mmCIF file of C-alpha atoms and ligand atoms in Angstrom:
data_model
loop_
_atom_site.group_PDB
_atom_site.id
_atom_site.type_symbol
_atom_site.label_atom_id
_atom_site.label_comp_id
_atom_site.label_asym_id
_atom_site.label_seq_id
_atom_site.Cartn_x
_atom_site.Cartn_y
_atom_site.Cartn_z
ATOM 1 C CA MET A 205 -30.152 -3.526 153.513
ATOM 2 C CA LYS A 206 -27.278 -2.622 156.025
ATOM 3 C CA ARG A 207 -29.025 -3.231 159.267
ATOM 4 C CA ALA A 208 -29.548 -6.958 157.821
ATOM 5 C CA TRP A 209 -26.215 -6.873 156.517
ATOM 6 C CA LEU A 210 -25.128 -5.988 160.017
ATOM 7 C CA LEU A 211 -27.063 -8.828 161.896
ATOM 8 C CA LEU A 212 -26.200 -11.261 159.217
ATOM 9 C CA ALA A 213 -22.064 -10.963 159.968
ATOM 10 C CA LEU A 214 -22.691 -10.580 163.823
ATOM 11 C CA LEU A 215 -25.136 -13.809 163.474
ATOM 12 C CA VAL A 216 -22.269 -15.516 161.467
ATOM 13 C CA LEU A 217 -19.313 -13.928 163.688
ATOM 14 C CA ALA A 218 -21.343 -15.339 167.349
ATOM 15 C CA ALA A 219 -22.599 -18.643 166.296
ATOM 16 C CA PRO A 220 -19.640 -20.455 166.732
ATOM 17 C CA ALA A 221 -18.112 -18.932 169.164
ATOM 18 C CA ALA A 222 -21.076 -20.039 171.996
ATOM 19 C CA ALA A 223 -21.596 -23.372 170.504
ATOM 20 C CA GLN A 224 -17.305 -24.519 171.062
ATOM 21 C CA ALA A 225 -16.748 -22.533 174.246
ATOM 22 C CA PRO A 226 -16.865 -24.408 177.588
ATOM 23 C CA ASP A 227 -18.618 -22.299 179.386
ATOM 24 C CA GLY A 228 -16.279 -22.453 182.711
ATOM 25 C CA ALA A 229 -20.032 -21.166 185.292
ATOM 26 C CA ALA A 230 -21.425 -24.147 183.579
ATOM 27 C CA LEU A 231 -19.353 -26.334 183.977
ATOM 28 C CA TYR A 232 -18.916 -25.618 187.707
ATOM 29 C CA LYS A 233 -22.068 -26.559 188.655
ATOM 30 C CA ARG A 234 -20.583 -30.389 188.715
ATOM 31 C CA CYS A 235 -17.592 -28.970 191.765
ATOM 32 C CA ALA A 236 -20.354 -26.971 193.325
ATOM 33 C CA ALA A 237 -22.074 -30.080 194.170
ATOM 34 C CA CYS A 238 -19.312 -30.352 197.108
ATOM 35 C CA HIS A 239 -16.738 -28.062 197.191
ATOM 36 C CA LEU A 240 -19.906 -25.423 197.445
ATOM 37 C CA PRO A 241 -21.333 -22.480 194.467
ATOM 38 C CA SER A 242 -18.755 -20.731 197.068
ATOM 39 C CA GLY A 243 -15.958 -21.804 197.089
ATOM 40 C CA ALA A 244 -15.876 -22.301 200.448
ATOM 41 C CA GLY A 245 -15.931 -25.900 200.857
ATOM 42 C CA VAL A 246 -16.871 -27.999 204.576
ATOM 43 C CA THR A 247 -14.463 -28.470 206.645
ATOM 44 C CA GLY A 248 -12.823 -32.031 206.607
ATOM 45 C CA ALA A 249 -14.841 -33.095 204.025
ATOM 46 C CA PHE A 250 -14.494 -31.115 200.921
ATOM 47 C CA PRO A 251 -12.089 -28.459 200.711
ATOM 48 C CA PRO A 252 -12.474 -24.722 199.869
ATOM 49 C CA LEU A 253 -11.138 -22.829 196.801
ATOM 50 C CA GLN A 254 -9.564 -20.449 197.320
ATOM 51 C CA THR A 255 -5.936 -19.345 198.886
ATOM 52 C CA ASP A 256 -4.733 -22.720 198.191
ATOM 53 C CA PHE A 257 -5.773 -22.981 195.357
ATOM 54 C CA LEU A 258 -4.679 -19.585 194.262
ATOM 55 C CA SER A 259 -1.197 -20.057 195.971
ATOM 56 C CA LEU A 260 -1.056 -23.244 193.694
ATOM 57 C CA ALA A 261 -1.625 -21.544 191.169
ATOM 58 C CA GLY A 262 1.231 -18.946 191.170
ATOM 59 C CA LYS A 263 3.646 -21.401 190.596
ATOM 60 C CA ALA A 264 4.253 -24.301 187.879
ATOM 61 C CA ASP A 265 4.255 -27.561 189.904
ATOM 62 C CA GLY A 266 1.728 -26.453 191.560
ATOM 63 C CA ARG A 267 -0.874 -25.927 188.783
ATOM 64 C CA ARG A 268 0.589 -28.655 186.995
ATOM 65 C CA TYR A 269 -0.464 -29.847 190.453
ATOM 66 C CA LEU A 270 -4.024 -28.424 189.670
ATOM 67 C CA ALA A 271 -4.691 -29.309 186.827
ATOM 68 C CA LEU A 272 -3.703 -33.619 187.480
ATOM 69 C CA ALA A 273 -5.996 -33.077 190.343
ATOM 70 C CA LEU A 274 -9.011 -32.970 188.025
ATOM 71 C CA ILE A 275 -7.866 -35.320 185.260
ATOM 72 C CA LYS A 276 -6.767 -37.863 188.074
ATOM 73 C CA GLY A 277 -8.514 -36.857 190.627
ATOM 74 C CA ILE A 278 -7.030 -37.217 194.640
ATOM 75 C CA ALA A 279 -7.324 -39.006 197.182
ATOM 76 C CA GLY A 280 -5.258 -38.330 200.384
ATOM 77 C CA PRO A 281 -4.778 -37.374 203.232
ATOM 78 C CA LEU A 282 -4.910 -34.562 201.809
ATOM 79 C CA THR A 283 -3.942 -31.282 204.232
ATOM 80 C CA VAL A 284 -5.861 -27.184 203.628
ATOM 81 C CA ASP A 285 -5.488 -24.773 205.209
ATOM 82 C CA GLY A 286 -3.958 -26.677 208.388
ATOM 83 C CA LYS A 287 -7.350 -28.977 207.978
ATOM 84 C CA THR A 288 -6.659 -32.417 207.518
ATOM 85 C CA TYR A 289 -8.595 -34.282 204.211
ATOM 86 C CA ARG A 290 -9.218 -37.844 203.818
ATOM 87 C CA GLY A 291 -11.821 -38.439 201.230
ATOM 88 C CA VAL A 292 -12.182 -39.754 196.893
ATOM 89 C CA MET A 293 -12.380 -36.424 194.822
ATOM 90 C CA PRO A 294 -13.337 -38.221 191.334
ATOM 91 C CA ALA A 295 -11.444 -37.337 188.560
ATOM 92 C CA GLN A 296 -13.693 -35.401 186.064
ATOM 93 C CA SER A 297 -13.073 -37.434 183.247
ATOM 94 C CA MET A 298 -16.347 -35.789 181.435
ATOM 95 C CA LEU A 299 -13.600 -32.773 180.697
ATOM 96 C CA ASP A 300 -11.334 -32.807 178.016
ATOM 97 C CA ASP A 301 -8.679 -30.285 178.252
ATOM 98 C CA ALA A 302 -10.558 -27.170 177.454
ATOM 99 C CA GLY A 303 -12.990 -27.580 179.431
ATOM 100 C CA ILE A 304 -10.370 -28.074 182.883
ATOM 101 C CA ALA A 305 -8.136 -24.864 181.995
ATOM 102 C CA THR A 306 -12.297 -23.148 181.729
ATOM 103 C CA VAL A 307 -13.061 -24.884 185.175
ATOM 104 C CA LEU A 308 -9.923 -23.188 186.964
ATOM 105 C CA ASN A 309 -9.671 -20.008 185.210
ATOM 106 C CA HIS A 310 -13.591 -20.269 185.750
ATOM 107 C CA VAL A 311 -12.237 -20.835 189.932
ATOM 108 C CA GLY A 312 -9.045 -18.521 189.699
ATOM 109 C CA ASN A 313 -10.952 -15.649 188.769
ATOM 110 C CA THR A 314 -15.006 -15.950 190.135
ATOM 111 C CA ILE A 315 -14.614 -18.538 193.206
ATOM 112 C CA ALA A 316 -11.102 -17.751 194.838
ATOM 113 C CA LYS A 317 -10.925 -13.891 193.529
ATOM 114 C CA GLY A 318 -7.324 -13.614 192.411
ATOM 115 C CA GLY A 319 -7.426 -11.320 190.207
ATOM 116 C CA ASN A 320 -5.021 -9.352 188.557
ATOM 117 C CA GLY A 321 -1.907 -12.285 190.474
ATOM 118 C CA PHE A 322 -4.067 -15.136 188.557
ATOM 119 C CA ARG A 323 -2.093 -16.014 185.156
ATOM 120 C CA ALA A 324 -5.415 -17.869 182.806
ATOM 121 C CA PHE A 325 -4.998 -21.712 181.914
ATOM 122 C CA THR A 326 -4.184 -22.667 178.784
ATOM 123 C CA PRO A 327 -5.643 -26.314 176.284
ATOM 124 C CA ALA A 328 -1.971 -26.779 175.626
ATOM 125 C CA GLU A 329 -0.675 -26.696 179.655
ATOM 126 C CA VAL A 330 -2.998 -28.646 180.629
ATOM 127 C CA ALA A 331 -2.526 -30.675 177.661
ATOM 128 C CA ALA A 332 1.349 -31.378 178.488
ATOM 129 C CA ALA A 333 -0.483 -31.766 182.312
ATOM 130 C CA ARG A 334 -2.180 -34.555 181.323
ATOM 131 C CA GLN A 335 1.154 -35.955 179.614
ATOM 132 C CA SER A 336 3.708 -35.896 181.743
ATOM 133 C CA GLY A 337 1.084 -37.352 184.496
ATOM 134 C CA GLU A 338 0.137 -39.574 182.208
ATOM 135 C CA GLY A 339 0.955 -42.867 185.025
ATOM 136 C CA LEU A 340 0.064 -41.377 188.449
ATOM 137 C CA THR A 341 -2.697 -42.911 190.415
ATOM 138 C CA SER A 342 -5.275 -39.739 192.903
ATOM 139 C CA ALA A 343 -3.124 -41.031 195.457
ATOM 140 C CA ASN A 344 0.334 -39.986 193.425
ATOM 141 C CA ILE A 345 -1.806 -36.890 193.032
ATOM 142 C CA GLY A 346 -2.733 -36.255 196.369
ATOM 143 C CA ALA A 347 0.942 -36.665 197.446
ATOM 144 C CA LEU A 348 1.743 -34.283 195.300
ATOM 145 C CA HIS A 349 0.125 -31.688 197.350
ATOM 146 C CA GLY A 350 1.997 -32.656 200.336
ATOM 147 C CA LYS A 351 5.221 -31.871 198.379
ATOM 148 C CA LEU A 352 4.041 -28.688 196.980
ATOM 149 C CA SER A 353 2.097 -27.042 199.951
ATOM 150 C CA GLY A 354 4.902 -28.289 202.854
ATOM 151 C CA GLN A 355 1.376 -29.500 204.858
HETATM 152 C C1 HEC B 57 -17.904 -35.941 193.917
HETATM 153 C C2 HEC B 57 -17.237 -34.499 195.169
HETATM 154 C C3 HEC B 57 -16.311 -33.839 194.187
HETATM 155 C C4 HEC B 57 -16.720 -33.523 193.400
HETATM 156 C C5 HEC B 57 -17.832 -33.158 192.542
HETATM 157 C C6 HEC B 57 -15.575 -32.482 193.117
HETATM 158 N N1 HEC B 57 -14.447 -31.475 193.688
HETATM 159 FE FE1 HEC B 57 -12.317 -31.167 194.375
HETATM 160 N N2 HEC B 57 -12.042 -32.553 195.935
HETATM 161 C C7 HEC B 57 -13.337 -33.074 196.788
HETATM 162 C C8 HEC B 57 -12.437 -34.079 197.872
HETATM 163 C C9 HEC B 57 -12.616 -34.388 198.506
HETATM 164 C C10 HEC B 57 -10.978 -33.659 197.520
HETATM 165 C C11 HEC B 57 -9.958 -33.658 198.378
HETATM 166 C C12 HEC B 57 -9.100 -35.110 198.617
HETATM 167 C C13 HEC B 57 -8.385 -35.077 199.018
HETATM 168 O O1 HEC B 57 -9.587 -35.423 200.238
HETATM 169 O O2 HEC B 57 -7.743 -36.175 199.149
HETATM 170 C C14 HEC B 57 -11.506 -32.986 196.128
HETATM 171 C C15 HEC B 57 -9.837 -31.422 196.223
HETATM 172 C C16 HEC B 57 -9.954 -30.705 195.680
HETATM 173 C C17 HEC B 57 -8.786 -29.671 194.342
HETATM 174 C C18 HEC B 57 -7.801 -29.700 195.277
HETATM 175 C C19 HEC B 57 -7.312 -28.519 196.221
HETATM 176 C C20 HEC B 57 -6.391 -28.169 197.409
HETATM 177 O O3 HEC B 57 -6.435 -27.054 197.835
HETATM 178 O O4 HEC B 57 -5.036 -28.756 196.855
HETATM 179 C C21 HEC B 57 -9.068 -29.034 194.209
HETATM 180 C C22 HEC B 57 -8.123 -28.150 193.366
HETATM 181 C C23 HEC B 57 -10.517 -29.524 193.492
HETATM 182 N N3 HEC B 57 -11.340 -30.616 194.339
HETATM 183 C C24 HEC B 57 -11.086 -28.683 192.450
HETATM 184 C C25 HEC B 57 -12.880 -29.451 192.118
HETATM 185 C C26 HEC B 57 -13.305 -28.765 190.570
HETATM 186 C C27 HEC B 57 -12.684 -27.940 190.412
HETATM 187 C C28 HEC B 57 -13.844 -28.968 190.948
HETATM 188 C C29 HEC B 57 -14.814 -29.628 189.410
HETATM 189 C C30 HEC B 57 -14.527 -29.992 188.278
HETATM 190 C C31 HEC B 57 -14.115 -30.222 191.538
HETATM 191 N N4 HEC B 57 -13.439 -30.205 192.281
HETATM 192 C C32 HEC B 57 -14.914 -31.467 191.764
HETATM 193 C C33 HEC B 57 -14.171 -33.388 195.973
HETATM 194 C C34 HEC B 57 -14.611 -32.847 195.040
#
């Protein structure tokens, strides 16, 4: 009897969490189509999501840029690790604030392996970036990168 209650309690606790929490690895699959499953990217076409990502994630303006890159998309030119990209990244408009935070955290933790130095994004932080970037275009986001990285 005790066991049955425990099982029921576990089911009740686990079910809503599983239904609500966006899964970073699953969301990253859409990114992997271009940036590759490893995040290594393709030189000249799709930038890597590694060193530059972690360096941006370490600065307030860089974090805003990363969130806006997904919200608005990016139009180049963009220089990452000394290589120039003149592509267009489509806005990931199917992702809400929680989805964007989750996929950025998957990149920071698992793809770029930021370790303890990587600070997690929250949906509230993404919402603030979304609001502050309302009037910006994907080309504005590309230009923002140049100012941030000095490249
Ligand atoms: C259709 C291809 C495509 C998809 C899908 C895509 N990207 Fe991109 N991404 C690009 C391209 C192209 C660029 C460079 C844009 C440019 O040349 O201006 C880019 C740039 C970026 C940058 C900027 C890198 C830097 O160092 O400044 C980040 C961050 C990024 N993508 C993350 C993601 C994430 C996370 C996803 C999944 C949610 C994703 N991308 C999905 C093509 C894509």
